[in-house]
């Protein structure tokens, strides 16, 4: 399993890196948000993310990582206020561990998240739509044997529309379902994401999947 540790305090990063390396994990370490975003683009199974980073708030980094990574994210922080915990979960975190923490407990939490992910993959729910197939558990879309590379939010939109085929979703409703009701921004990003999805599907001959219902929104065509 590949573990990404995002921690700016060198002694803590080294301690965590050595601890998990000794237990068979492949460890990558990022000292700031920019490096975390770079390393997260590689295949990562779980991320330990410090909130107090030098260049950008860890919550914001989590939200940016969530655009293209679906693996569990565990926050490591000295902040104990309930508001911070709720913010962490709202931004896409899966767990919240406060400093100082027990290494044994942290290892147990990491293992529990990875086992949950493995169970999800082993019970994959695959839908076949002609040449196109969607593996909802693995979060992958295939045209024949070709995997179509979709970013996290792009897959979320495909998942929402395809599981509710022929139902019309307004741009605002898609934004609320995929980005969350408390997301910062506006529903205009939905149209851009759908343009990118259509372009990727069209490259594999699947250009007619998402239809525009003028004045209403979008729907997945059977």
Coordinates of C-alpha atoms in Angstrom, one line a residue:
X1 CA 0.0 0.0 0.0
X2 CA 1.2 3.5 -0.9
X3 CA 0.9 6.1 1.9
X4 CA 1.3 9.8 1.3
X5 CA 2.3 11.8 4.5
X6 CA 1.8 15.6 4.2
X7 CA 3.6 17.1 7.2
X8 CA 5.8 20.2 7.4
X9 CA 7.4 19.3 10.8
X10 CA 10.4 17.2 9.7
X11 CA 10.7 15.2 12.9
X12 CA 7.0 14.1 12.8
X13 CA 7.2 13.3 9.1
X14 CA 10.4 11.2 9.6
X15 CA 8.8 9.4 12.6
X16 CA 5.6 8.6 10.7
X17 CA 7.6 7.6 7.6
X18 CA 9.8 5.2 9.5
X19 CA 6.9 3.8 11.4
X20 CA 4.8 2.9 8.4
X21 CA 7.8 1.8 6.3
X22 CA 8.7 -0.7 9.0
X23 CA 5.1 -2.1 8.6
X24 CA 5.4 -2.6 4.9
X25 CA 4.0 0.6 3.5
X26 CA 5.5 2.4 0.5
X27 CA 5.8 5.9 2.0
X28 CA 5.9 9.3 0.2
X29 CA 6.4 12.5 2.1
X30 CA 5.4 16.1 1.2
X31 CA 6.5 19.0 3.3
X32 CA 3.9 21.5 1.9
X33 CA 0.7 21.7 0.0
X34 CA 2.3 22.2 -3.4
X35 CA 4.3 19.0 -3.1
X36 CA 1.3 17.2 -1.8
X37 CA -0.7 18.0 -4.9
X38 CA 2.1 16.8 -7.1
X39 CA 2.6 13.5 -5.3
X40 CA -1.2 12.9 -5.0
X41 CA -1.4 12.6 -8.7
X42 CA 0.5 9.3 -8.5
X43 CA -1.4 6.2 -7.4
X44 CA -2.0 6.7 -3.6
X45 CA -3.9 4.4 -1.3
X46 CA -4.3 6.7 1.7
X47 CA -3.2 10.2 2.7
X48 CA -2.2 11.5 6.1
X49 CA -2.7 15.3 5.9
X50 CA -1.6 17.9 8.4
X51 CA -3.9 20.9 8.6
X52 CA -1.2 23.5 9.5
X53 CA 0.9 23.6 6.4
X54 CA 3.2 26.5 5.6
X55 CA 1.8 27.5 2.2
X56 CA -1.9 26.6 2.3
X57 CA -4.4 25.4 4.8
X58 CA -4.7 21.6 4.8
X59 CA -8.5 21.7 4.5
X60 CA -8.1 23.6 1.2
X61 CA -5.4 21.2 0.0
X62 CA -7.9 18.4 0.8
X63 CA -10.6 20.0 -1.4
X64 CA -8.1 20.4 -4.3
X65 CA -6.9 16.8 -4.0
X66 CA -10.5 15.6 -4.0
X67 CA -10.8 16.8 -7.6
X68 CA -8.7 13.9 -8.8
X69 CA -8.2 11.4 -5.9
X70 CA -10.8 9.2 -4.2
X71 CA -8.6 7.4 -1.6
X72 CA -9.2 8.0 2.2
X73 CA -7.7 11.2 3.6
X74 CA -7.0 11.3 7.4
X75 CA -6.4 14.8 8.9
X76 CA -3.6 15.1 11.5
X77 CA -4.0 18.3 13.5
X78 CA -3.7 20.0 16.9
X79 CA -7.0 21.7 16.4
X80 CA -9.7 20.1 18.6
X81 CA -12.7 22.5 18.0
X82 CA -15.8 20.8 16.6
X83 CA -16.0 23.5 13.9
X84 CA -12.6 22.4 12.5
X85 CA -13.6 18.7 12.5
X86 CA -16.9 19.5 10.7
X87 CA -15.0 21.6 8.2
X88 CA -12.5 18.8 7.6
X89 CA -15.3 16.3 6.8
X90 CA -17.1 18.9 4.6
X91 CA -13.9 19.4 2.6
X92 CA -13.6 15.7 1.8
X93 CA -11.7 14.2 4.7
X94 CA -12.5 10.7 6.0
X95 CA -11.1 10.8 9.5
X96 CA -9.7 13.3 12.0
X97 CA -6.8 12.5 14.4
X98 CA -5.7 15.1 16.9
X99 CA -2.1 15.6 18.1
X100 CA -0.6 14.2 20.1
X101 CA -1.7 10.8 18.9
X102 CA -1.0 7.2 19.5
X103 CA 0.9 5.6 16.6
X104 CA -0.8 2.3 17.4
X105 CA -4.2 4.0 17.1
X106 CA -3.2 5.8 13.9
X107 CA -2.0 2.5 12.4
X108 CA -5.4 0.9 13.3
X109 CA -7.3 3.7 11.7
X110 CA -5.2 3.6 8.5
X111 CA -5.8 -0.2 8.4
X112 CA -9.5 0.1 8.9
X113 CA -9.8 2.7 6.0
X114 CA -7.8 0.5 3.7
X115 CA -9.9 -2.6 4.5
X116 CA -13.0 -0.7 3.9
X117 CA -11.7 0.4 0.5
X118 CA -10.7 -3.2 -0.3
X119 CA -14.2 -4.4 0.6
X120 CA -15.7 -1.8 -1.7
X121 CA -13.4 -2.9 -4.6
X122 CA -14.2 -6.6 -4.1
X123 CA -18.0 -6.0 -4.3
X124 CA -17.7 -3.9 -7.4
X125 CA -21.0 -2.8 -8.9
X126 CA -20.5 -2.7 -12.7
X127 CA -23.1 -1.4 -15.1
X128 CA -22.8 -2.3 -18.8
X129 CA -24.3 0.2 -21.3
X130 CA -23.5 -1.3 -24.7
X131 CA -19.8 -0.7 -25.3
X132 CA -19.5 1.4 -22.2
X133 CA -19.1 0.0 -18.7
X134 CA -19.0 1.8 -15.4
X135 CA -17.4 0.3 -12.3
X136 CA -18.9 2.4 -9.5
X137 CA -16.8 0.7 -6.8
X138 CA -13.5 1.2 -8.6
X139 CA -14.7 4.6 -9.9
X140 CA -13.6 3.8 -13.5
X141 CA -15.4 4.1 -16.9
X142 CA -14.4 1.8 -19.8
X143 CA -15.1 1.9 -23.5
X144 CA -14.5 -1.7 -24.4
X145 CA -11.1 -2.4 -22.8
X146 CA -10.0 1.2 -22.8
X147 CA -10.2 3.0 -19.4
X148 CA -11.5 6.6 -19.9
X149 CA -9.5 8.9 -17.6
X150 CA -12.0 10.9 -15.5
X151 CA -11.2 13.3 -12.7
X152 CA -13.0 12.8 -9.4
X153 CA -15.7 15.4 -10.0
X154 CA -16.1 14.2 -13.6
X155 CA -16.8 10.6 -12.4
X156 CA -19.2 11.9 -9.7
X157 CA -21.2 13.6 -12.4
X158 CA -21.2 10.4 -14.6
X159 CA -22.2 8.4 -11.5
X160 CA -25.1 10.7 -10.7
X161 CA -26.5 10.9 -14.2
X162 CA -26.0 7.3 -15.2
X163 CA -27.6 5.9 -12.1
X164 CA -30.6 8.1 -12.8
X165 CA -30.9 7.6 -16.6
X166 CA -33.4 9.8 -18.4
X167 CA -33.9 11.9 -15.3
X168 CA -33.2 15.6 -16.0
X169 CA -30.9 17.4 -13.5
X170 CA -30.5 21.1 -13.5
X171 CA -27.0 22.6 -13.3
X172 CA -27.7 23.8 -9.8
X173 CA -28.9 20.4 -8.6
X174 CA -25.8 18.7 -10.0
X175 CA -23.6 21.2 -8.3
X176 CA -25.4 20.7 -5.0
X177 CA -25.2 16.9 -5.2
X178 CA -21.5 16.7 -6.4
X179 CA -19.8 19.7 -4.8
X180 CA -22.0 19.9 -1.7
X181 CA -24.5 22.5 -0.5
X182 CA -21.8 24.4 1.4
X183 CA -19.2 24.5 -1.4
X184 CA -17.6 27.8 -2.3
X185 CA -18.1 28.7 -6.0
X186 CA -21.0 28.5 -8.3
X187 CA -22.8 26.0 -10.6
X188 CA -21.1 27.4 -13.7
X189 CA -18.3 24.8 -13.2
X190 CA -20.8 22.1 -14.0
X191 CA -21.0 23.0 -17.7
X192 CA -17.2 23.0 -18.0
X193 CA -17.0 19.5 -16.3
X194 CA -19.6 18.1 -18.6
X195 CA -17.8 19.5 -21.7
X196 CA -14.7 17.7 -20.6
X197 CA -16.6 14.4 -19.9
X198 CA -18.2 14.6 -23.4
X199 CA -14.9 15.2 -25.0
X200 CA -13.4 12.2 -23.3
X201 CA -16.4 10.0 -24.1
X202 CA -16.5 11.2 -27.7
X203 CA -12.8 10.2 -28.2
X204 CA -14.0 6.6 -27.6
X205 CA -17.2 6.9 -29.8
X206 CA -19.6 7.6 -26.9
X207 CA -20.4 11.2 -27.6
X208 CA -24.2 10.8 -27.2
X209 CA -24.3 9.8 -23.6
X210 CA -25.0 13.1 -21.9
X211 CA -27.8 15.1 -23.5
X212 CA -28.6 18.8 -22.9
X213 CA -32.3 19.5 -22.2
X214 CA -32.5 23.1 -23.1
X215 CA -33.6 25.4 -20.4
X216 CA -33.7 22.5 -17.9
X217 CA -30.3 20.8 -17.5
X218 CA -28.7 17.5 -18.4
X219 CA -29.7 13.8 -18.6
X220 CA -28.1 10.5 -19.3
X221 CA -29.4 8.8 -22.4
X222 CA -30.1 5.1 -22.3

